[in-house]
Short mmCIF file of C-alpha atoms and ligand atoms in Angstrom, two decimals:
data_model
loop_
_atom_site.label_atom_id
_atom_site.label_comp_id
_atom_site.label_asym_id
_atom_site.label_seq_id
_atom_site.Cartn_x
_atom_site.Cartn_y
_atom_site.Cartn_z
CA MET Z 24 30.79 2.96 -9.71
CA SER Z 25 32.68 0.22 -11.14
CA THR Z 26 36.33 -0.42 -12.33
CA GLN Z 27 36.90 -1.66 -15.80
CA HIS Z 28 39.74 -3.81 -17.07
CA GLN Z 29 39.76 -4.38 -20.75
CA GLY Z 30 36.06 -3.78 -20.66
CA ARG Z 31 35.23 -6.26 -17.88
CA ASP Z 32 33.48 -5.32 -14.80
CA ALA Z 33 35.04 -5.53 -11.51
CA PHE Z 34 34.72 -4.73 -7.72
CA ALA Z 35 34.82 -0.98 -7.09
CA SER Z 36 36.73 -1.01 -3.84
CA ASN Z 37 38.75 -2.93 -1.38
CA LEU Z 38 35.82 -2.97 1.03
CA GLY Z 39 33.51 -4.22 -1.78
CA ALA Z 40 35.98 -6.91 -2.70
CA PHE Z 41 36.07 -8.06 0.93
CA ALA Z 42 32.33 -8.11 1.26
CA ALA Z 43 31.69 -9.94 -2.01
CA THR Z 44 34.36 -12.53 -1.01
CA VAL Z 45 32.96 -12.96 2.50
CA GLY Z 46 29.53 -13.20 0.83
CA SER Z 47 30.67 -16.28 -1.24
CA ALA Z 48 32.41 -17.95 1.70
CA VAL Z 49 29.61 -17.47 4.38
CA GLY Z 50 26.59 -19.63 3.70
CA LEU Z 51 25.29 -23.14 4.64
CA GLY Z 52 28.76 -24.20 5.13
CA ASN Z 53 28.96 -22.23 8.40
CA ILE Z 54 25.37 -22.60 9.67
CA TRP Z 55 24.64 -26.08 8.44
CA LYS Z 56 27.81 -27.99 7.52
CA PHE Z 57 30.30 -26.92 10.06
CA PRO Z 58 27.99 -27.91 12.99
CA TYR Z 59 26.84 -31.04 11.73
CA LEU Z 60 30.29 -32.15 10.62
CA THR Z 61 31.63 -31.17 13.96
CA GLY Z 62 28.78 -33.32 15.62
CA SER Z 63 29.50 -36.41 13.43
CA ASN Z 64 33.25 -36.21 13.70
CA GLY Z 65 33.64 -36.06 17.48
CA GLY Z 66 33.70 -32.41 18.30
CA ALA Z 67 36.74 -30.25 19.33
CA ALA Z 68 39.25 -32.53 17.54
CA PHE Z 69 37.52 -31.81 14.31
CA VAL Z 70 37.32 -28.08 15.04
CA LEU Z 71 41.02 -28.04 15.84
CA THR Z 72 41.87 -29.86 12.60
CA TYR Z 73 39.64 -27.58 10.68
CA LEU Z 74 41.36 -24.36 12.11
CA LEU Z 75 44.63 -25.79 11.05
CA ALA Z 76 43.42 -26.65 7.67
CA VAL Z 77 42.18 -23.09 7.21
CA ALA Z 78 45.39 -21.40 8.16
CA LEU Z 79 47.96 -23.88 6.61
CA VAL Z 80 45.93 -24.71 3.39
CA GLY Z 81 42.94 -22.41 3.02
CA VAL Z 82 44.68 -19.01 3.21
CA PRO Z 83 47.50 -19.85 0.84
CA VAL Z 84 45.16 -21.35 -1.71
CA MET Z 85 42.94 -18.33 -1.58
CA ALA Z 86 45.98 -16.12 -2.12
CA VAL Z 87 47.15 -18.15 -5.21
CA GLU Z 88 43.68 -18.10 -6.69
CA HIS Z 89 43.32 -14.40 -6.24
CA VAL Z 90 46.95 -13.91 -7.91
CA ILE Z 91 46.09 -15.90 -10.83
CA GLY Z 92 42.60 -14.45 -11.10
CA ARG Z 93 43.72 -10.82 -10.98
CA ARG Z 94 46.80 -11.39 -13.21
CA MET Z 95 44.81 -13.01 -15.84
CA ARG Z 96 41.46 -11.13 -15.52
CA LEU Z 97 39.60 -13.93 -17.26
CA ASP Z 98 37.04 -16.60 -16.31
CA ALA Z 99 38.46 -19.69 -14.50
CA VAL Z 100 38.61 -22.00 -17.42
CA ARG Z 101 40.68 -19.47 -19.71
CA ALA Z 102 42.71 -18.16 -16.79
CA TYR Z 103 44.22 -21.58 -16.05
CA GLY Z 104 44.40 -22.43 -19.64
CA ARG Z 105 46.72 -19.54 -20.30
CA VAL Z 106 48.61 -18.74 -17.14
CA VAL Z 107 51.41 -21.16 -18.06
CA PRO Z 108 52.66 -20.37 -21.39
CA GLY Z 109 52.52 -23.55 -23.78
CA GLN Z 110 50.56 -25.55 -21.15
CA ARG Z 111 46.98 -25.10 -21.96
CA PHE Z 112 45.86 -28.37 -20.25
CA TRP Z 113 45.85 -26.52 -16.98
CA SER Z 114 42.39 -25.35 -18.12
CA ALA Z 115 41.41 -28.68 -16.71
CA ILE Z 116 41.39 -26.97 -13.26
CA GLY Z 117 38.61 -24.66 -14.55
CA TRP Z 118 36.73 -27.67 -16.09
CA ALA Z 119 36.89 -29.49 -12.98
CA GLY Z 120 35.68 -26.38 -11.15
CA LEU Z 121 32.58 -26.22 -13.50
CA LEU Z 122 31.86 -29.73 -12.65
CA SER Z 123 32.31 -29.03 -8.96
CA ALA Z 124 29.95 -26.13 -9.19
CA LEU Z 125 27.15 -28.37 -10.52
CA LEU Z 126 27.75 -31.04 -8.04
CA ILE Z 127 27.87 -28.78 -5.02
CA MET Z 128 24.66 -26.76 -6.24
CA ALA Z 129 22.80 -30.24 -6.60
CA PHE Z 130 22.81 -30.78 -2.89
CA TYR Z 131 23.23 -27.16 -1.81
CA THR Z 132 19.92 -26.12 -3.38
CA ASP Z 133 18.15 -29.09 -1.68
CA VAL Z 134 19.39 -27.71 1.89
CA ALA Z 135 18.75 -23.95 0.76
CA GLY Z 136 15.34 -25.22 -0.10
CA TRP Z 137 14.87 -26.56 3.44
CA VAL Z 138 15.83 -23.24 4.81
CA PHE Z 139 13.53 -21.36 2.70
CA ALA Z 140 10.64 -23.82 3.68
CA TYR Z 141 11.61 -23.21 7.23
CA VAL Z 142 11.09 -19.43 6.82
CA LEU Z 143 7.37 -20.26 5.90
CA LYS Z 144 6.98 -23.04 8.50
CA SER Z 145 8.43 -20.94 11.41
CA ALA Z 146 6.11 -18.09 10.24
CA LEU Z 147 3.17 -20.43 10.29
CA ALA Z 148 4.23 -21.76 13.57
CA LEU Z 149 3.52 -18.37 15.08
CA GLY Z 150 -0.18 -19.13 14.78
CA PRO Z 151 -1.94 -21.99 16.46
CA GLY Z 152 -1.77 -25.61 15.28
CA ARG Z 153 1.45 -25.96 13.42
CA PRO Z 154 4.32 -26.39 15.72
CA LEU Z 155 7.74 -27.04 14.38
CA GLY Z 156 9.07 -30.29 15.78
CA PRO Z 157 11.49 -33.00 14.55
CA GLU Z 158 8.77 -34.54 12.56
CA THR Z 159 8.38 -31.36 10.53
CA PHE Z 160 12.08 -31.74 9.24
CA GLY Z 161 11.71 -35.58 8.59
CA ALA Z 162 8.54 -34.91 6.47
CA LEU Z 163 10.15 -32.22 4.61
CA ALA Z 164 13.47 -33.69 3.79
CA GLY Z 165 12.12 -37.01 3.19
CA GLY Z 166 9.26 -35.90 0.98
CA THR Z 167 9.23 -35.76 -2.84
CA TRP Z 168 7.18 -32.79 -4.34
CA GLU Z 169 7.68 -30.46 -1.44
CA PRO Z 170 11.40 -30.43 -1.46
CA ILE Z 171 11.56 -30.39 -5.18
CA GLY Z 172 9.16 -27.38 -5.23
CA TRP Z 173 11.49 -25.47 -2.84
CA GLN Z 174 14.51 -26.47 -4.82
CA VAL Z 175 13.09 -25.19 -8.09
CA GLY Z 176 12.14 -21.92 -6.43
CA VAL Z 177 15.63 -21.37 -4.90
CA LEU Z 178 17.29 -21.96 -8.38
CA ALA Z 179 14.90 -19.73 -10.09
CA LEU Z 180 15.54 -17.03 -7.60
CA THR Z 181 19.37 -17.43 -7.83
CA ALA Z 182 19.12 -17.40 -11.69
CA THR Z 183 16.98 -14.26 -11.69
CA ILE Z 184 19.59 -12.48 -9.61
CA ILE Z 185 22.48 -13.56 -11.77
CA ALA Z 186 20.54 -12.63 -14.86
CA ALA Z 187 20.20 -9.15 -13.66
CA GLY Z 188 23.83 -8.81 -12.91
CA VAL Z 189 25.40 -9.39 -9.68
CA SER Z 190 26.79 -6.25 -8.14
CA LYS Z 191 23.93 -3.83 -7.56
CA GLY Z 192 21.25 -6.03 -5.90
CA ILE Z 193 22.84 -8.85 -4.17
CA GLU Z 194 26.00 -7.14 -3.04
CA LYS Z 195 24.03 -4.26 -1.40
CA VAL Z 196 21.46 -6.73 0.18
CA THR Z 197 24.06 -8.92 1.57
CA LYS Z 198 26.34 -6.18 2.79
CA THR Z 199 23.39 -4.82 5.06
CA LEU Z 200 21.99 -8.28 6.26
CA MET Z 201 25.33 -10.03 6.89
CA PRO Z 202 25.82 -7.77 10.09
CA LEU Z 203 22.22 -8.62 11.09
CA LEU Z 204 22.95 -12.45 10.71
CA PHE Z 205 26.01 -11.95 12.81
CA ALA Z 206 23.93 -9.92 15.46
CA LEU Z 207 21.21 -12.73 15.47
CA LEU Z 208 23.87 -15.53 15.90
CA LEU Z 209 25.09 -13.57 18.98
CA VAL Z 210 21.47 -13.54 20.34
CA CYS Z 211 21.41 -17.38 19.76
CA ASP Z 212 24.82 -17.67 21.51
CA VAL Z 213 23.67 -15.82 24.62
CA ARG Z 214 20.46 -17.81 24.85
CA ALA Z 215 22.19 -21.10 24.24
CA LEU Z 216 25.15 -20.41 26.62
CA THR Z 217 22.93 -19.47 29.44
CA LEU Z 218 20.94 -22.67 29.43
CA PRO Z 219 21.73 -25.01 32.36
CA GLY Z 220 24.14 -27.60 31.21
CA ALA Z 221 25.53 -25.37 28.40
CA ALA Z 222 29.25 -25.95 29.57
CA SER Z 223 29.39 -29.36 28.19
CA GLY Z 224 28.46 -28.18 24.80
CA VAL Z 225 31.37 -25.55 25.00
CA ALA Z 226 33.75 -28.23 26.04
CA TYR Z 227 32.51 -30.48 23.25
CA LEU Z 228 33.57 -27.74 20.91
CA PHE Z 229 36.78 -26.62 22.36
CA ARG Z 230 38.42 -29.40 24.52
CA PRO Z 231 40.00 -31.54 21.77
CA ASP Z 232 40.59 -35.36 22.52
CA LEU Z 233 43.27 -35.86 20.07
CA GLY Z 234 42.77 -39.58 20.10
CA LYS Z 235 39.69 -38.83 17.96
CA ILE Z 236 41.69 -37.55 15.04
CA SER Z 237 41.41 -40.10 12.35
CA GLY Z 238 41.82 -40.43 8.55
CA THR Z 239 38.12 -39.46 8.06
CA VAL Z 240 38.45 -36.47 10.40
CA LEU Z 241 41.48 -35.08 8.48
CA LEU Z 242 39.73 -35.45 5.22
CA SER Z 243 36.48 -34.03 6.35
CA ALA Z 244 38.21 -31.02 7.89
CA LEU Z 245 40.23 -30.42 4.83
CA GLY Z 246 37.24 -30.66 2.62
CA LEU Z 247 35.16 -28.42 4.80
CA ALA Z 248 38.07 -25.79 4.66
CA PHE Z 249 37.93 -25.79 0.87
CA PHE Z 250 34.09 -25.86 0.73
CA LYS Z 251 33.96 -23.12 3.29
CA LEU Z 252 36.26 -20.70 1.61
CA SER Z 253 35.03 -21.58 -1.88
CA LEU Z 254 38.37 -22.80 -3.02
CA GLY Z 255 39.88 -25.30 -5.37
CA MET Z 256 37.29 -24.76 -8.08
CA GLY Z 257 37.86 -21.46 -9.64
CA THR Z 258 35.37 -19.44 -7.73
CA MET Z 259 37.92 -17.33 -5.91
CA THR Z 260 39.90 -17.21 -9.12
CA THR Z 261 36.93 -15.67 -10.78
CA TYR Z 262 36.57 -13.22 -7.85
CA GLY Z 263 40.14 -12.51 -8.03
CA SER Z 264 39.65 -11.40 -11.55
CA TYR Z 265 37.38 -8.77 -10.10
CA LEU Z 266 39.80 -7.48 -7.58
CA PRO Z 267 40.92 -3.93 -7.58
CA GLU Z 268 44.80 -3.63 -8.46
CA GLU Z 269 45.49 -2.10 -5.02
CA THR Z 270 43.87 -4.83 -2.83
CA ARG Z 271 46.63 -6.53 -0.67
CA ILE Z 272 45.96 -10.19 -1.46
CA VAL Z 273 47.35 -11.92 1.69
CA PRO Z 274 45.69 -9.53 4.35
CA ASN Z 275 42.36 -9.70 2.44
CA ALA Z 276 42.53 -13.57 2.28
CA THR Z 277 43.34 -13.59 5.90
CA ARG Z 278 40.54 -11.36 6.90
CA VAL Z 279 38.05 -13.34 4.86
CA ALA Z 280 39.13 -16.69 6.55
CA LEU Z 281 38.93 -15.01 9.97
CA ALA Z 282 35.41 -13.61 9.36
CA ASP Z 283 34.21 -16.79 7.96
CA THR Z 284 35.72 -18.87 10.77
CA LEU Z 285 34.17 -16.59 13.43
CA VAL Z 286 30.60 -17.11 11.84
CA SER Z 287 31.17 -20.94 11.87
CA LEU Z 288 32.27 -20.84 15.55
CA LEU Z 289 29.35 -18.62 16.60
CA ALA Z 290 26.91 -21.05 14.91
CA GLY Z 291 28.55 -23.92 16.79
CA LEU Z 292 28.25 -22.03 20.12
CA ALA Z 293 24.47 -21.54 19.33
CA ILE Z 294 23.83 -25.19 18.55
CA PHE Z 295 25.88 -27.39 20.80
CA PRO Z 296 25.20 -25.92 24.22
CA ALA Z 297 21.54 -26.24 23.34
CA VAL Z 298 22.07 -29.88 22.16
CA PHE Z 299 23.64 -30.88 25.29
CA ALA Z 300 21.27 -28.80 27.45
CA PHE Z 301 18.35 -30.59 25.97
CA GLY Z 302 19.85 -34.03 25.86
CA GLY Z 303 20.01 -34.08 22.09
CA LYS Z 304 22.42 -36.07 20.01
CA PRO Z 305 25.40 -34.07 18.55
CA ALA Z 306 25.87 -36.58 15.81
CA GLY Z 307 22.34 -35.68 14.39
CA GLY Z 308 23.56 -35.36 10.88
CA PRO Z 309 22.26 -32.84 8.31
CA GLY Z 310 18.97 -32.30 10.30
CA LEU Z 311 20.96 -30.90 13.24
CA LEU Z 312 20.24 -27.21 12.56
CA PHE Z 313 16.68 -27.72 11.67
CA ASN Z 314 15.80 -29.54 14.84
CA THR Z 315 17.94 -27.54 17.14
CA ILE Z 316 17.45 -23.90 16.42
CA PRO Z 317 13.60 -24.04 16.71
CA LEU Z 318 13.92 -25.90 19.87
CA VAL Z 319 16.40 -23.42 21.54
CA PHE Z 320 14.39 -20.36 20.48
CA SER Z 321 11.03 -22.07 21.74
CA ARG Z 322 12.51 -21.64 25.12
CA MET Z 323 12.68 -17.94 25.18
CA PRO Z 324 10.21 -15.17 25.13
CA GLY Z 325 9.40 -13.99 21.54
CA GLY Z 326 11.31 -17.15 20.35
CA GLY Z 327 8.99 -17.90 17.63
CA LEU Z 328 9.64 -14.50 15.94
CA PHE Z 329 13.57 -15.13 16.28
CA THR Z 330 13.13 -18.42 14.78
CA VAL Z 331 11.61 -16.75 11.67
CA LEU Z 332 14.32 -14.02 11.60
CA PHE Z 333 16.99 -16.53 11.91
CA PHE Z 334 15.90 -18.55 8.90
CA VAL Z 335 15.41 -15.46 6.95
CA LEU Z 336 18.92 -14.47 7.47
CA ALA Z 337 20.12 -18.07 6.88
CA ALA Z 338 18.24 -17.91 3.57
CA VAL Z 339 19.89 -14.68 2.64
CA ALA Z 340 23.42 -16.12 3.45
CA THR Z 341 22.69 -19.15 1.13
CA ILE Z 342 21.85 -16.61 -1.69
CA GLY Z 343 25.29 -14.97 -1.67
CA ALA Z 344 27.06 -18.42 -1.86
CA MET Z 345 24.68 -19.79 -4.49
CA VAL Z 346 25.26 -16.73 -6.64
CA SER Z 347 28.94 -17.18 -6.50
CA LEU Z 348 28.49 -20.98 -7.43
CA VAL Z 349 26.40 -20.15 -10.46
CA GLU Z 350 28.63 -17.33 -11.49
CA VAL Z 351 31.50 -19.74 -12.25
CA PRO Z 352 29.75 -21.39 -15.36
CA VAL Z 353 28.04 -18.42 -16.22
CA ALA Z 354 31.29 -16.26 -16.42
CA TRP Z 355 32.61 -18.80 -18.77
CA LEU Z 356 29.46 -19.12 -20.99
CA VAL Z 357 29.19 -15.35 -21.28
CA GLU Z 358 32.86 -14.60 -21.90
CA LYS Z 359 33.91 -17.56 -23.88
CA GLY Z 360 30.58 -18.76 -25.34
CA HIS Z 361 29.19 -15.36 -25.95
CA VAL Z 362 25.81 -16.61 -24.46
CA ALA Z 363 23.57 -13.75 -23.17
CA ARG Z 364 23.79 -13.45 -19.46
CA PRO Z 365 20.16 -14.25 -18.65
CA ALA Z 366 20.28 -17.30 -21.00
CA ALA Z 367 23.43 -18.47 -19.47
CA ALA Z 368 22.00 -18.13 -15.93
CA PHE Z 369 19.00 -20.20 -16.76
CA LEU Z 370 20.84 -22.67 -18.68
CA THR Z 371 23.05 -23.23 -15.82
CA ALA Z 372 20.34 -23.44 -13.34
CA GLY Z 373 18.54 -26.15 -15.53
CA ALA Z 374 21.72 -28.16 -15.44
CA MET Z 375 21.89 -27.78 -11.64
CA LEU Z 376 18.37 -28.86 -11.26
CA ALA Z 377 18.87 -32.08 -13.21
CA LEU Z 378 21.52 -33.10 -10.82
CA GLY Z 379 19.69 -31.53 -7.88
CA LEU Z 380 16.75 -33.71 -8.48
CA LEU Z 381 18.86 -36.80 -7.93
CA ALA Z 382 20.18 -35.39 -4.61
CA THR Z 383 16.75 -34.53 -3.27
CA LEU Z 384 15.07 -37.69 -4.29
CA SER Z 385 17.85 -39.80 -2.84
CA GLN Z 386 16.38 -38.89 0.52
CA SER Z 387 12.94 -39.85 -0.45
CA PRO Z 388 11.57 -43.29 -1.06
CA VAL Z 389 11.83 -42.69 -4.90
CA LEU Z 390 15.68 -42.98 -4.97
CA GLY Z 391 16.26 -43.72 -1.39
CA ASP Z 392 17.70 -47.28 -2.16
CA VAL Z 393 20.06 -46.34 -4.85
CA ARG Z 394 23.75 -46.45 -3.80
CA ILE Z 395 26.85 -45.63 -5.75
CA PHE Z 396 30.16 -46.51 -4.00
CA GLY Z 397 27.96 -47.14 -0.95
CA LYS Z 398 26.41 -43.74 -0.95
CA GLY Z 399 23.19 -42.02 -2.02
CA PHE Z 400 23.46 -39.31 -4.59
CA PHE Z 401 23.08 -36.44 -1.96
CA ASP Z 402 26.19 -37.80 -0.07
CA LEU Z 403 27.96 -38.82 -3.07
CA PHE Z 404 27.89 -35.38 -4.73
CA ASP Z 405 29.01 -33.77 -1.42
CA PHE Z 406 31.88 -36.28 -0.81
CA LEU Z 407 33.01 -36.13 -4.58
CA SER Z 408 33.10 -32.28 -4.56
CA SER Z 409 34.41 -31.39 -1.16
CA ASN Z 410 36.55 -34.48 -0.43
CA VAL Z 411 37.96 -35.23 -3.86
CA LEU Z 412 37.63 -32.57 -6.55
CA LEU Z 413 38.22 -29.34 -4.43
CA PRO Z 414 41.35 -30.69 -2.54
CA VAL Z 415 42.90 -32.19 -5.80
CA GLY Z 416 42.08 -28.84 -7.50
CA GLY Z 417 43.86 -27.13 -4.52
CA VAL Z 418 47.08 -29.23 -5.19
CA ALA Z 419 46.98 -28.31 -8.82
CA ILE Z 420 46.47 -24.62 -8.15
CA ALA Z 421 49.38 -24.56 -5.69
CA VAL Z 422 51.61 -26.33 -8.12
CA VAL Z 423 50.73 -23.95 -11.02
CA GLY Z 424 51.15 -20.81 -8.69
CA GLY Z 425 54.17 -21.93 -6.70
CA TRP Z 426 56.11 -23.81 -9.46
CA LEU Z 427 54.93 -22.94 -13.02
CA VAL Z 428 54.26 -19.21 -12.88
CA SER Z 429 57.50 -17.38 -12.59
CA ARG Z 430 58.48 -16.44 -8.96
CA LYS Z 431 59.07 -12.95 -9.91
CA GLU Z 432 55.69 -12.40 -11.61
CA PHE Z 433 53.83 -14.29 -8.86
CA LEU Z 434 55.45 -12.09 -5.99
CA ALA Z 435 54.93 -8.84 -8.07
CA GLU Z 436 51.08 -9.66 -8.16
CA LEU Z 437 51.01 -10.75 -4.49
CA ASP Z 438 52.85 -7.49 -3.35
CA LYS Z 439 50.65 -4.97 -5.22
CA GLY Z 440 49.29 -2.47 -2.89
CA TYR Z 441 52.65 -2.11 -1.03
CA ALA Z 442 55.35 0.46 -1.61
CA ALA Z 443 58.07 -2.22 -0.54
CA GLU Z 444 58.07 -5.98 -0.31
CA PRO Z 445 56.01 -6.98 2.75
CA TRP Z 446 57.91 -9.07 5.35
CA TYR Z 447 55.61 -12.19 4.84
CA ASP Z 448 55.84 -12.65 1.07
CA ARG Z 449 58.65 -15.20 1.23
CA ILE Z 450 56.95 -17.12 4.00
CA VAL Z 451 53.65 -17.43 2.10
CA TYR Z 452 55.42 -18.31 -1.06
CA ALA Z 453 57.27 -21.12 0.60
CA PHE Z 454 53.89 -22.37 2.10
CA ILE Z 455 52.40 -22.32 -1.48
CA ARG Z 456 55.30 -24.24 -2.92
CA TYR Z 457 55.88 -26.89 -0.14
CA VAL Z 458 53.63 -26.99 2.84
CA THR Z 459 50.16 -26.41 1.37
CA PRO Z 460 50.40 -28.83 -1.52
CA GLY Z 461 52.35 -31.31 0.69
CA LEU Z 462 49.71 -31.36 3.46
CA ILE Z 463 46.86 -31.78 0.97
CA LEU Z 464 48.71 -34.75 -0.59
CA LEU Z 465 49.37 -36.31 2.66
CA ILE Z 466 45.90 -36.22 3.68
CA LEU Z 467 44.62 -37.55 0.32
CA LEU Z 468 47.15 -40.36 0.35
CA ASN Z 469 46.23 -41.09 3.84
CA SER Z 470 42.60 -41.41 3.06
CA LEU Z 471 43.43 -43.74 0.18
CA GLY Z 472 45.22 -45.97 2.53
CA VAL Z 473 48.56 -45.44 0.67
CA ILE Z 474 50.24 -43.92 3.80
CA ARG Z 475 49.31 -44.04 7.50
CA LEU Z 476 48.99 -40.74 9.41
CA ALA Z 477 45.93 -41.33 11.55
N1 LIG X 11 31.37 -21.31 0.72
C1 LIG X 11 29.96 -21.61 0.69
C2 LIG X 11 29.41 -21.96 2.03
O1 LIG X 11 30.27 -22.28 3.01
O2 LIG X 11 28.20 -22.13 2.22
C3 LIG X 11 29.77 -22.68 -0.30
C4 LIG X 11 30.55 -22.61 -1.54
C5 LIG X 11 30.35 -21.36 -2.36
C6 LIG X 11 31.35 -23.56 -1.98
C7 LIG X 11 31.02 -21.23 -3.44
C8 LIG X 11 32.12 -23.40 -3.10
C9 LIG X 11 31.99 -22.22 -3.81
F1 LIG X 11 32.68 -22.02 -5.07
#
């Protein structure tokens, strides 16, 4: 069953809307990025900053995106181009979002390819002679044809799902498998937390040393909050355009943020106690997940099988997020450009592959030496999207929602689903106008060296 608005498809129920939104939010960001950024930014001080960024910036920006999306019921480019009468240039938010989707997918598909490769490698490791060790990851990520092959495969899979339409297949699959991922993370947590020496891993995650908060930590935590919750680039605006009329926007956004944060923390609790117990380095960078999980699981009975299962579920989690990333340009190509959905899907995937090859090869000898602003392509795409485009997009979105859309219209959309005005709507609105854009600006100016916070 699906709801139609002016002939457009939409999510059928509140629960469906919640599941799809969580499906976009949960992905490599939780299982791969959160742990490795925590490890390279000094642990609990980063976690604390990240939690504040989610609450003070993430939830309000998600609410604005859902309000604007549901009010306009259009793809992101046209939604922002039309939401303020006479000011079409706000469509730039949607355009920047399309660019962000391309940049993110360029490195996301590289890492997703590693995850899919690890499904196969961990399965092969069940037999004799092919153990999973640190050198396995080095050879994969630093290779040429192998990672490219996986990347092409991952993109083709995503495009095929999108071409077929999103709701039936992927929504159903993720809805069933997400709880399984959750359960498996809990198994990892129990294993990791009962290792001797696990306590220092827990302290590393939860006992902040405030002296470690620096400009880099603030910007990385903010960037991660945007990336994690799929904000600042029109993804949540697009999903907002599929929300049922009666969905209560603020409680829904809060629940999505809580669920997503819980998955990240559970991943951190599976990884850091094990890193400390085995004398590993928390600042292991992007390879942290791929080196640690097989190691932890290898210490328990049946561990090989759990490793396979873990990477299968991680692979599933990447699909929900990738589908939502590809959906942003596809929605625009289909609705505005009248391109057939399958053609739009493969066209978008092709463009993503072009950039993706640069990201993948920047870790191999082929493009390993190329530096732009001191970064290889992989890091550059990640930095530009998470730490520049998404936060800047977030400020623009908050300004449009808080200052340029009339207060009455904005609150009317925010309060749908309630018989009377909820107690919090004024508070949320004040955040959207002042606190959220103010905080983002402070962190951006700080990282440019214009002001000095930390
Ligand atoms: N939120 C996803 C993750 O954490 O893996 C990544 C992502 C999806 C970012 C969709 C941005 C986006 F629009």
